Tab-separated table of C-alpha atoms and ligand atoms in Angstrom:
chain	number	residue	atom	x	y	z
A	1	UNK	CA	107.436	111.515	118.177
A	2	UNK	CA	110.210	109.871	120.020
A	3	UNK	CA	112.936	108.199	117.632
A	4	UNK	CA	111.525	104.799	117.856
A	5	UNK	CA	108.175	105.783	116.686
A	6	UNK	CA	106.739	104.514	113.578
A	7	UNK	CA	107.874	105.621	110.268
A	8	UNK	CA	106.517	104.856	106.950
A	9	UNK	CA	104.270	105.415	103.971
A	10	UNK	CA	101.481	108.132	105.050
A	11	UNK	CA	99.553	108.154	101.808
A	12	UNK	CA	100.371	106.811	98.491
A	13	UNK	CA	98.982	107.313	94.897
A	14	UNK	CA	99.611	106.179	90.978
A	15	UNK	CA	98.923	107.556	87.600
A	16	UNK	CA	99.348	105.939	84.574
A	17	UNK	CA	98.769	106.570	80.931
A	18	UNK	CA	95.892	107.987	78.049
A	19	UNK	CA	96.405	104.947	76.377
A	20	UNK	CA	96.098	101.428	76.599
A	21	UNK	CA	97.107	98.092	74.208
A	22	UNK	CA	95.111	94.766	74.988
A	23	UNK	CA	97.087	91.525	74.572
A	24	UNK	CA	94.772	90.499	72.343
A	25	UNK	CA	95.787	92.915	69.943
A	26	UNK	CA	99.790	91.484	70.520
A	27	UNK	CA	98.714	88.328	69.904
A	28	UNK	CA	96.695	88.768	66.637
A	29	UNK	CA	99.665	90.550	65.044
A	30	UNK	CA	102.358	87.932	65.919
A	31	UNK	CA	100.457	84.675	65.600
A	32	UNK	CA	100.865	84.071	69.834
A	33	UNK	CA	98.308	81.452	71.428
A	34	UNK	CA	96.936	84.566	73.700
A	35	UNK	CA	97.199	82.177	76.530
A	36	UNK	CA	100.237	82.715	76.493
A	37	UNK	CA	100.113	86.205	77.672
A	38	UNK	CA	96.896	85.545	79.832
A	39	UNK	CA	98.503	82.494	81.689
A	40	UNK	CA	101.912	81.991	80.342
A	41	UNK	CA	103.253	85.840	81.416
A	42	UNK	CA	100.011	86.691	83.570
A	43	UNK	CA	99.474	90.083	81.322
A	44	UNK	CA	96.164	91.201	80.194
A	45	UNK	CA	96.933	94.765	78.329
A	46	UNK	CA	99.729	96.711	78.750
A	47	UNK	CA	99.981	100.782	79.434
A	48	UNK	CA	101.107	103.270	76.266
A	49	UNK	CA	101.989	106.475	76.639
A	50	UNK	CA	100.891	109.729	74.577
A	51	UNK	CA	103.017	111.967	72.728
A	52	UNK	CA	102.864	114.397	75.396
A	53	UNK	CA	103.011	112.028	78.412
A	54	UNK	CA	106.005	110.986	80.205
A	55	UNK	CA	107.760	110.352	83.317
A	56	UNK	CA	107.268	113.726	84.649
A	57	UNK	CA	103.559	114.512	83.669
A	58	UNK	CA	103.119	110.720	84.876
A	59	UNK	CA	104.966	111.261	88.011
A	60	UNK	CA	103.559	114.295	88.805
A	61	UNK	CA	99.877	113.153	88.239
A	62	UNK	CA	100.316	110.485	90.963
A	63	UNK	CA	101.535	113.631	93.288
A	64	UNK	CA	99.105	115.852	92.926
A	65	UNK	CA	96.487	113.928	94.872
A	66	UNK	CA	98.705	113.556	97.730
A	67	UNK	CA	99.429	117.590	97.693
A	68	UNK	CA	95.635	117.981	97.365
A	69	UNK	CA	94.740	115.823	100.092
A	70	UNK	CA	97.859	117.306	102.653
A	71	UNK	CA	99.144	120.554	101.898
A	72	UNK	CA	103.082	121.058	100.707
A	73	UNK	CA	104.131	121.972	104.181
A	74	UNK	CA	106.723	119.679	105.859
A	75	UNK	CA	108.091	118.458	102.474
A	76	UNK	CA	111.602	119.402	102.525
A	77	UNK	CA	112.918	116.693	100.081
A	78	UNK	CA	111.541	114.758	96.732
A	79	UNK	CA	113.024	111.645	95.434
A	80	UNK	CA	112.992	111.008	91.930
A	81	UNK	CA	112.902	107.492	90.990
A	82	UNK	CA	113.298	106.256	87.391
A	83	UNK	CA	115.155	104.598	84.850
A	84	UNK	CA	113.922	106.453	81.684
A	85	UNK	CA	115.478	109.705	82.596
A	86	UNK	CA	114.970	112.130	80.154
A	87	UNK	CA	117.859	114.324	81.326
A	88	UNK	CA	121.682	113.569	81.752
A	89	UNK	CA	121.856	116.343	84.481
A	90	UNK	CA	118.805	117.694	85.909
A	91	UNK	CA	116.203	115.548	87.891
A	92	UNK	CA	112.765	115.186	86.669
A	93	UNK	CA	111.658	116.334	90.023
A	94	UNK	CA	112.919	119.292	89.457
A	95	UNK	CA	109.593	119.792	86.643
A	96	UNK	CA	107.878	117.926	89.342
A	97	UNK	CA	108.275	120.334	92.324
A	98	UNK	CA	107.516	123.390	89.693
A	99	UNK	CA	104.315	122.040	88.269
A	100	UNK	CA	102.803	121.049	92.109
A	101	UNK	CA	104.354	124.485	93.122
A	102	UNK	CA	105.891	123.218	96.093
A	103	UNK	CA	108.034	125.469	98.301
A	104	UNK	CA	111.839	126.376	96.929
A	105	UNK	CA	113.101	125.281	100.299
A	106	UNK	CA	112.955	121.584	98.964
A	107	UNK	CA	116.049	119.374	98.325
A	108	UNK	CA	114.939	117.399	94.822
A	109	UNK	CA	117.181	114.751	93.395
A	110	UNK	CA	116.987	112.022	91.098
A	111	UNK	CA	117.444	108.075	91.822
A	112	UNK	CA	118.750	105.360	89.587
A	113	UNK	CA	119.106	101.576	89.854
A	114	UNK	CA	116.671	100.179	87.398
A	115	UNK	CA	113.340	98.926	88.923
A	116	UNK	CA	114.835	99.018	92.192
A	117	UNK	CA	115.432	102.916	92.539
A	118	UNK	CA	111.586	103.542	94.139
A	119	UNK	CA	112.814	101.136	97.011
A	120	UNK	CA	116.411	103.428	97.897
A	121	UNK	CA	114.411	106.200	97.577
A	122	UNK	CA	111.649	104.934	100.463
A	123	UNK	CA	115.021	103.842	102.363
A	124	UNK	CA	116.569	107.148	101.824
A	125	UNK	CA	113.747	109.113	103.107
A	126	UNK	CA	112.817	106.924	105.825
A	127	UNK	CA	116.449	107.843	107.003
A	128	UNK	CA	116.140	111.873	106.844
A	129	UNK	CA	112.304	111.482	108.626
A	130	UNK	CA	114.252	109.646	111.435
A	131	UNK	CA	116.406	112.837	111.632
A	132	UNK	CA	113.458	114.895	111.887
A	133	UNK	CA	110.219	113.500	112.333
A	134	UNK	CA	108.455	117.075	111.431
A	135	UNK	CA	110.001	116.714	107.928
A	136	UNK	CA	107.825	114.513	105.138
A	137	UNK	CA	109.452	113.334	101.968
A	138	UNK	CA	107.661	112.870	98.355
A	139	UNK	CA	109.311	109.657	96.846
A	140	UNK	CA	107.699	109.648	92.855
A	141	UNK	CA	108.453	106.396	90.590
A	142	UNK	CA	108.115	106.710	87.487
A	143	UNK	CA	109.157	104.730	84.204
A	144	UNK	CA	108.096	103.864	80.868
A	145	UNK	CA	109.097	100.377	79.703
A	146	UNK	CA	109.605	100.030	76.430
A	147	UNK	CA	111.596	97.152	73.935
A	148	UNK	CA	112.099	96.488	70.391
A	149	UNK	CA	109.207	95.953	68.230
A	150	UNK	CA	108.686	92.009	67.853
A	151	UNK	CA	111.154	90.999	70.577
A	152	UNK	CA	110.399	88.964	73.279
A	153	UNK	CA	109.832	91.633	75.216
A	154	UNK	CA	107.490	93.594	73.446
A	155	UNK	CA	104.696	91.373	75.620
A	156	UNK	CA	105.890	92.967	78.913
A	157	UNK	CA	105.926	96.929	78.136
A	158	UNK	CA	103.756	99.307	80.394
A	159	UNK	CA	104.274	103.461	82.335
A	160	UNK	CA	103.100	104.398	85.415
A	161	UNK	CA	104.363	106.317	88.214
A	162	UNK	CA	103.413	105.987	92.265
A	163	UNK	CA	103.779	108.528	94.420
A	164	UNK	CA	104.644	108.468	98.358
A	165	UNK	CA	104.269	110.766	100.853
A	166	UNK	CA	106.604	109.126	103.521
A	167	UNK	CA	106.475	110.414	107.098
A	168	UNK	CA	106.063	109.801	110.696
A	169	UNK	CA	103.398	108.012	112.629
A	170	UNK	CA	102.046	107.162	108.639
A	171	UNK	CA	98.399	106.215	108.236
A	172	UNK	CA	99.096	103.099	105.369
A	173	UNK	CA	102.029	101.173	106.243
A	174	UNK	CA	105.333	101.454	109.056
A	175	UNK	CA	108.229	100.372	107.178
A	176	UNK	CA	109.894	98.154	109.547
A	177	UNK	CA	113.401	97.279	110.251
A	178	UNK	CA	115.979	95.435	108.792
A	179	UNK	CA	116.563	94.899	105.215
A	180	UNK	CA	117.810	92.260	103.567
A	181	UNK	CA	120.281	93.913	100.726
A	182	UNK	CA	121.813	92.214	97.819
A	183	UNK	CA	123.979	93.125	94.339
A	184	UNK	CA	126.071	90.976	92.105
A	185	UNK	CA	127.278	92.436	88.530
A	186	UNK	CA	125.331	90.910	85.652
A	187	UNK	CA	124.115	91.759	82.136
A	188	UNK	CA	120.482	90.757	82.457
A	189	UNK	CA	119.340	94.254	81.488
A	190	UNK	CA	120.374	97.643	80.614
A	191	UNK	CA	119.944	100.551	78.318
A	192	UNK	CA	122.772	102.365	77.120
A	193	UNK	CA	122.906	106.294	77.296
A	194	UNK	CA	121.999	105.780	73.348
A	195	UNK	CA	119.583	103.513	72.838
A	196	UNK	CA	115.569	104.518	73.810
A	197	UNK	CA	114.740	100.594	74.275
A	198	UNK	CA	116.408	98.722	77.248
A	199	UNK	CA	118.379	95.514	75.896
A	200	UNK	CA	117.541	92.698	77.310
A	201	UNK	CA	118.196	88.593	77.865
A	202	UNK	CA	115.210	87.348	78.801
A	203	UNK	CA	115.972	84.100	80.477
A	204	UNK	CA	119.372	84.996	82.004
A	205	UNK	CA	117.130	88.185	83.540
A	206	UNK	CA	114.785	85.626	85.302
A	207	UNK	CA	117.746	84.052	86.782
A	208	UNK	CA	119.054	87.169	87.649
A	209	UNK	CA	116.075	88.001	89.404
A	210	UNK	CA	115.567	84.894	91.422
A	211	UNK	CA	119.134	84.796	92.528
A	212	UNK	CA	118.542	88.258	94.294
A	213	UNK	CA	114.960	86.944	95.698
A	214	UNK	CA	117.731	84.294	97.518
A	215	UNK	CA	120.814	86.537	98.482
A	216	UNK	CA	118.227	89.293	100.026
A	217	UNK	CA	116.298	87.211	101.748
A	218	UNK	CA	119.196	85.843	103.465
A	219	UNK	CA	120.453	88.991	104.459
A	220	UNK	CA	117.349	89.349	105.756
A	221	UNK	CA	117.244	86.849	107.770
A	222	UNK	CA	120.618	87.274	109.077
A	223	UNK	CA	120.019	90.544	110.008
A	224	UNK	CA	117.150	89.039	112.186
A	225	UNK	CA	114.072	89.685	110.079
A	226	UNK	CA	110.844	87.808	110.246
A	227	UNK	CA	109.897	84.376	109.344
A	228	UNK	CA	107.989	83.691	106.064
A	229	UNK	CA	104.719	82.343	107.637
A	230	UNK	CA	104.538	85.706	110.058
A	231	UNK	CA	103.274	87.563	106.553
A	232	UNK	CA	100.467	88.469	105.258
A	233	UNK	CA	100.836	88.517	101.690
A	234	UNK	CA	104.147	89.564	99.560
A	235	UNK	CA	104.448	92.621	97.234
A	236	UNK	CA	107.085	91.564	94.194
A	237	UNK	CA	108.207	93.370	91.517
A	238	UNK	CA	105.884	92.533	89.081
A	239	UNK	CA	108.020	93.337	85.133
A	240	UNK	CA	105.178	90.743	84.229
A	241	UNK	CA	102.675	89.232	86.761
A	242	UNK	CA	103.889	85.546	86.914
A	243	UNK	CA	107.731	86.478	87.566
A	244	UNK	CA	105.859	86.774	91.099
A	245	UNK	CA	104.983	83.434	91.487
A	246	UNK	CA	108.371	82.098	89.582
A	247	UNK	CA	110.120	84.243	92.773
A	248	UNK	CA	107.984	83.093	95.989
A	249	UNK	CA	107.627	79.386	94.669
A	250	UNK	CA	111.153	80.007	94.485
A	251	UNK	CA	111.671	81.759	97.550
A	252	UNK	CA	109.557	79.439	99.678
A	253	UNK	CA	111.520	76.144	98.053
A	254	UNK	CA	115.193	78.078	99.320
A	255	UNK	CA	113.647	78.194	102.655
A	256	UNK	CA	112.565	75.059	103.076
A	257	UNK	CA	109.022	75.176	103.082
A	258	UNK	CA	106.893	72.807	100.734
A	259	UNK	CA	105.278	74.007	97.665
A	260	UNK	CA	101.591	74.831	98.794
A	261	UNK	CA	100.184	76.249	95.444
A	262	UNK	CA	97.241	77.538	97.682
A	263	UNK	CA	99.973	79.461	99.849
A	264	UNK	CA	100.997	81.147	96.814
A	265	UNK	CA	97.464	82.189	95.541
A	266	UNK	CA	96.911	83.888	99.150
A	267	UNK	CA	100.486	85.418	99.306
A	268	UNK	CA	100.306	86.938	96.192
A	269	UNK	CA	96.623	87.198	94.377
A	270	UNK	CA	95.870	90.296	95.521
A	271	UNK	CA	99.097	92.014	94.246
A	272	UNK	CA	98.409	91.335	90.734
A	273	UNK	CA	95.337	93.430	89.686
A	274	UNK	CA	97.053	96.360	88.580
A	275	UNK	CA	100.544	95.647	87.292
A	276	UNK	CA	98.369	93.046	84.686
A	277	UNK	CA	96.663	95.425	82.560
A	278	UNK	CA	99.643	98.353	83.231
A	279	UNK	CA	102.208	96.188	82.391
A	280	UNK	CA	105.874	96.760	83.708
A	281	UNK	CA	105.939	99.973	85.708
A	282	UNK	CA	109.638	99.076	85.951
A	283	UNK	CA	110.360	101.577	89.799
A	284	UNK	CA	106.286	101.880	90.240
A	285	UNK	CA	105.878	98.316	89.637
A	286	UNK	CA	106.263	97.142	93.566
A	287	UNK	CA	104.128	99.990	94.862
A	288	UNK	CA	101.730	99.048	92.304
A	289	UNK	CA	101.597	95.435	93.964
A	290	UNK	CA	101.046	97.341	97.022
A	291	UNK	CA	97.906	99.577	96.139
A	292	UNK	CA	96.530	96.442	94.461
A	293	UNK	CA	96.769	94.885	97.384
A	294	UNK	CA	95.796	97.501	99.945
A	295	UNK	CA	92.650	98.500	97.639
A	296	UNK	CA	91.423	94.787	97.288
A	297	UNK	CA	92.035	93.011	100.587
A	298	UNK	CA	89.969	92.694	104.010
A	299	UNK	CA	91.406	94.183	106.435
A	300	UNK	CA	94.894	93.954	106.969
A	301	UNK	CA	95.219	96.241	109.963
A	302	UNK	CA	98.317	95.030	111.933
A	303	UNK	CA	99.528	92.238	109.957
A	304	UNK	CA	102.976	91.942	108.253
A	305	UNK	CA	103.730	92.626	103.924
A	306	UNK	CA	106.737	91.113	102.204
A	307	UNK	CA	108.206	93.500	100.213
A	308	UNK	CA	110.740	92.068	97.043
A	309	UNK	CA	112.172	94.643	95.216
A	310	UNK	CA	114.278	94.016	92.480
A	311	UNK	CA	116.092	96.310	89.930
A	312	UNK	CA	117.890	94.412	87.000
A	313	UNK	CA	121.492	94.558	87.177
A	314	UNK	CA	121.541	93.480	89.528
A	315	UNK	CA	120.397	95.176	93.484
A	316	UNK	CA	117.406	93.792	95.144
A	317	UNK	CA	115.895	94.257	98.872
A	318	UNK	CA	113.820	92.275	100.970
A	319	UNK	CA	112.290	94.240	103.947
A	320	UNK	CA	108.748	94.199	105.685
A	321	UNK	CA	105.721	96.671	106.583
A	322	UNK	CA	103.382	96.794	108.979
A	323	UNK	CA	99.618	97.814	108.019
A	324	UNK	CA	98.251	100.207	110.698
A	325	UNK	CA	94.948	100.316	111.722
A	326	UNK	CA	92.916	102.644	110.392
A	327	UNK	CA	94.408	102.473	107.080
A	328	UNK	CA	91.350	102.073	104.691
A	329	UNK	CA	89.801	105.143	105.716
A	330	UNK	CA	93.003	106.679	103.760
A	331	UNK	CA	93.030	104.609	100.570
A	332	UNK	CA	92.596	105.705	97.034
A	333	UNK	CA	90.598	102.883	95.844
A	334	UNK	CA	87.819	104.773	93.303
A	335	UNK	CA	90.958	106.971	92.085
A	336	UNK	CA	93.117	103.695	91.210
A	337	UNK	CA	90.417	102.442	89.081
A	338	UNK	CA	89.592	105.045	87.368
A	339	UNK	CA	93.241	105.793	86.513
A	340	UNK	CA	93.197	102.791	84.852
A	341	UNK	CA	89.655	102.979	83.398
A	342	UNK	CA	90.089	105.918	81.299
A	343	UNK	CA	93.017	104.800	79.301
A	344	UNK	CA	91.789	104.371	75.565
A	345	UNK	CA	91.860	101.583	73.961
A	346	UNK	CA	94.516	101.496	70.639
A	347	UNK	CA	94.642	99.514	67.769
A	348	UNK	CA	98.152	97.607	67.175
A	349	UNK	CA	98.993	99.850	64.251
A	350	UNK	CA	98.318	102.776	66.518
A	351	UNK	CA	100.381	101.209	69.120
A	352	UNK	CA	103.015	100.747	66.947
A	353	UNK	CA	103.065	104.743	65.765
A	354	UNK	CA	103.173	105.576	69.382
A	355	UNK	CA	105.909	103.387	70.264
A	356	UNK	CA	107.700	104.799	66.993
A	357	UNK	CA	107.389	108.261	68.118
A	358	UNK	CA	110.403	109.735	69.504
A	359	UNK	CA	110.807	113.131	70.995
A	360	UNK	CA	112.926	115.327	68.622
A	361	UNK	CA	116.517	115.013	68.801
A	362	UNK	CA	117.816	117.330	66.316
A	363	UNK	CA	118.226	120.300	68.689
A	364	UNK	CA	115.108	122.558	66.398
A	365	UNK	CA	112.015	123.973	68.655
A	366	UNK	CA	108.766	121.681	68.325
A	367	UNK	CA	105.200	121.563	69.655
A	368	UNK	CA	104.520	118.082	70.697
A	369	UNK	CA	101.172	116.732	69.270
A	370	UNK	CA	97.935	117.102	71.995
A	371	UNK	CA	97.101	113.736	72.694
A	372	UNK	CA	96.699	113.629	76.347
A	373	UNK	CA	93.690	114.618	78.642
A	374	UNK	CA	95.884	114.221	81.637
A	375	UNK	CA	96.303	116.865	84.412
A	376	UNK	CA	99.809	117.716	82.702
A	377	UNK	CA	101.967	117.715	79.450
A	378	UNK	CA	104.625	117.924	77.633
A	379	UNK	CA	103.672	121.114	75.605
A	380	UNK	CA	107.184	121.254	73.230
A	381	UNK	CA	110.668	121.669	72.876
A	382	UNK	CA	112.169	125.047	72.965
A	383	UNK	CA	115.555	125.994	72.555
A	384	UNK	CA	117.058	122.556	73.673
A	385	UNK	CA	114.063	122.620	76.558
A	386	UNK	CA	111.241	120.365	78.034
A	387	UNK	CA	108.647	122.590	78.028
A	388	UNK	CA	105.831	120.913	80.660
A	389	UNK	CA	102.178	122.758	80.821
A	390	UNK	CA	99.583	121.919	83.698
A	391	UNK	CA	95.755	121.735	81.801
B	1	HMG	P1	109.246	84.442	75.657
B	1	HMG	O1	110.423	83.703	75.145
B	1	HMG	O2	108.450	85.186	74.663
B	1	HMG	O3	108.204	83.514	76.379
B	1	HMG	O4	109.793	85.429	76.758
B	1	HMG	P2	108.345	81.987	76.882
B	1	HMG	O5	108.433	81.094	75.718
B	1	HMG	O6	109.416	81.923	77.956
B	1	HMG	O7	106.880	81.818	77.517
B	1	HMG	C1	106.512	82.532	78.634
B	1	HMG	C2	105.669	81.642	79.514
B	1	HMG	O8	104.434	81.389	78.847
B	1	HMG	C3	106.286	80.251	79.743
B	1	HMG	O9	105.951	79.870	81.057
B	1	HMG	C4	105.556	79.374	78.759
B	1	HMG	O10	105.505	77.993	79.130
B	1	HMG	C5	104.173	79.999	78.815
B	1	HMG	P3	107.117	79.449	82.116
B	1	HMG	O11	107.824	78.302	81.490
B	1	HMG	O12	108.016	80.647	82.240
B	1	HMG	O13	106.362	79.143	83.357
B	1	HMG	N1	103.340	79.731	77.631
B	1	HMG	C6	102.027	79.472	77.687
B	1	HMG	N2	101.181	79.339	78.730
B	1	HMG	C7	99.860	79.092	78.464
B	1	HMG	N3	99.374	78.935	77.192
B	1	HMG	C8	100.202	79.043	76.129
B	1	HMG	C9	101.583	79.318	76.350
B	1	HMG	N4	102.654	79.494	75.538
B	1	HMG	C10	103.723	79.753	76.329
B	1	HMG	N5	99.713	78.888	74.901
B	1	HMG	C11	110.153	86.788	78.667
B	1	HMG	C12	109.247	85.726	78.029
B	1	HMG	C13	109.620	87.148	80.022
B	1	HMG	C14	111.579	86.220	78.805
B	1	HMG	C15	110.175	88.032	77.734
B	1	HMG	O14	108.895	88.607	77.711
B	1	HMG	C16	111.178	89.085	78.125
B	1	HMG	O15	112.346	89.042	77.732
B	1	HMG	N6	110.746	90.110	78.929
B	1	HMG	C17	111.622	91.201	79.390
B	1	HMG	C18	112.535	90.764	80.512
B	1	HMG	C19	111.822	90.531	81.824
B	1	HMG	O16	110.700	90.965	82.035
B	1	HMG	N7	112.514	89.839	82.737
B	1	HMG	C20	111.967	89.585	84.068
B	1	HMG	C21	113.039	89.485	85.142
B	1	HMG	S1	114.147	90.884	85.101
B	1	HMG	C22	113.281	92.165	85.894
B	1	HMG	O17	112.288	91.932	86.501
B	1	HMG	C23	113.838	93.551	85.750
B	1	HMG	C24	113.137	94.434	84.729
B	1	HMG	O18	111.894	94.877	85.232
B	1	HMG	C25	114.028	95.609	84.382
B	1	HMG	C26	114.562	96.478	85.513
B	1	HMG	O19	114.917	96.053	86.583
B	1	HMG	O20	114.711	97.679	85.233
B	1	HMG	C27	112.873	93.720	83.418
């Protein structure tokens, strides 16, 4: 490959939880018109993790396909996106490259910037493949959202994790230059070191979110990027599925196009089927958008995807991909569904007991309960450490 070849996402696959919460369940607990979550936030059911499941058995189910299908050779780096860490220090990739037994000449490192982590990470290794177009890099995304019982956000919870193999001359989609880049310092969302849920203001966060939509789209079209009607469709972050359509109605308004409600439907109706009945994927949640989209639509070979990633806080970037031909011989269409078909269905007080659950935090060794049938758990604690078993 010469260094202007093609660079981009090779092969890409998600994971997501055992178990699963309808809205309807939500809604019959806190008195909520259920259209409201059906139309009103665009969510159908929302992803709930086991005992044993989190963002490393999630994040390394979506990898494992991806080894499977391509061998460990050539990966000389994994990225580590998340913002529920479940370690101060070490990365979850770390338990990641140890349960797909990937070579110990790897570089593994963690990324955090709320939901917009999974995006620096595809940047990041984008940047080392154009330094050596033999090398591949594994980005993994992987969150679980979760807020305080009966707040506002309750409604827009959901785990998954996507993985990436990123490389040269890539079979799905060439990440194309530039980027549009944008931060400004606000309290829409965080989580402090303490607290398990993230605290949030809902309203201000929307604003938050469609202020970056503007400032990195600009950027992007200052740093001579493409025009709006050259795309495709657009892949948002999706914390619930009608913050989409809030952004491009938005975005189309700040660039002066008219309001063309069927526009939006083609833009953005394919992005949708997965991130409404997983919920917020919070890093995933873009790449989600993505396979939706990839999995659903005729073919796409050759045209252009908007990409809008946004991570509360606030960062966001606007960049574009290119489909390649070829690319549905490559997809993971049958796997996609039937992630999300063999979640099980919980009651709300079940729900609730699995959202209560905490893993211990008084220092003592404990087994955590067997709840998953996933391809990997979280077995116990021992001696102050994660102990991870693959099934
Ligand atoms: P809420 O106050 O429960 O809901 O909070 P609402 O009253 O704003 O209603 C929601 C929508 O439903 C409204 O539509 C209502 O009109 C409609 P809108 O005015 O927005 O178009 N509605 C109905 N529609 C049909 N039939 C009905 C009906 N009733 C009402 N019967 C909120 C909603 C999203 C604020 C809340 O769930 C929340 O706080 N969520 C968490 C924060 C969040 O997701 N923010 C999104 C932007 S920030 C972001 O994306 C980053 C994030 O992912 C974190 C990260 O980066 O790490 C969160």
């Amino acid at each position: 490959m010469t260094n202007d070849s093609a660079i981009g996402i090779h092969d890409l696959s998600f994971a997501t939880t055992e178990f699963v919460l309808p809205h309807t369940a939500l809604a019959e607990h806190n008195g909520a018109d259920i259209g409201k979550y059906h139309q009103g936030i665009g969510q159908r059911s929302m992803s709930v993790p086991a005992a044993d499941e989190d963002i490393v058995t999630m994040g390394a189910a979506a990898a494992a396909p991806l080894i499977a299908r391509h061998g460990g050779d050539g990966i000389r780096t994994i990225i580590f996106a998340t913002e529920s860490s479940i370690d101060q220090a070490k990365s979850a990739g770390v338990y990641v490259h140890s349960l797909l037994g990937l070579s110990s000449a790897t570089r593994v490192v963690e990324l955090k910037q709320a939901c917009y982590a999974a995006t620096a990470g595809l940047q990041f290794a984008i940047g080392l493949v154009r330094r050596d177009p033999a090398q591949r890099v594994l980005v993994v995304a992987s969150d679980v959202s979760k807020y305080e019982p009966d707040s506002p956000g309750e409604a827009t919870q959901g785990a998954a994790a996507v993985a990436m193999l990123v490389g040269a001359d890539p079979a799905l989609v060439e990440i194309e230059e530039p980027s549009g880049v944008f931060t400004a310092d606000v309290m829409d969302f965080w989580r402090p070191n303490y607290r398990e849920a993230a605290l949030v203001d809902g309203q201000e966060s929307i604003g938050a979110y469609l202020l970056a939509v503007e400032g990195s789209w600009k950027d992007y079209t200052e740093q001579g990027g493409r025009s709006l009607d050259e795309f495709a469709a657009f892949c948002y972050h999706q914390p619930f599925t009608k913050m989409a359509y809030k952004a491009h109605r938005h975005l189309l308004n700040y660039s002066g196009h008219d309001l063309d409600e069927d526009r939006v439907a083609r833009d953005l109706g394919l992005t949708t089927a997965y991130n409404n009945v997983v919920g917020n994927s919070y890093t995933a949640s873009v790449y989600l958008a993505l396979a939706a989209l990839l999995d659903q639509a005729d073919d796409l070979s050759g045209q252009a995807v908007g990409f809008l990633s946004y991570g509360s806080g606030s960062v966001a970037e606007a960049f574009a991909g290119r489909v390649v031909p070829g690319y549905r011989e490559h997809l993971r269409t049958e796997a996609h569904r039937a992630a999300i078909d063999r979640r099980k269905p919980v009651d709300f007080a079940r729900y609730r007991e699995l959202h209560a659950y905490s893993f211990p935090a008084d220092g003592g060794d404990h087994r955590t309960p067997a709840q998953t049938t996933g391809p990997y758990r979280l077995a116990a604690l021992r001696g102050h450490k994660r102990i991870y078993t693959a099934r």
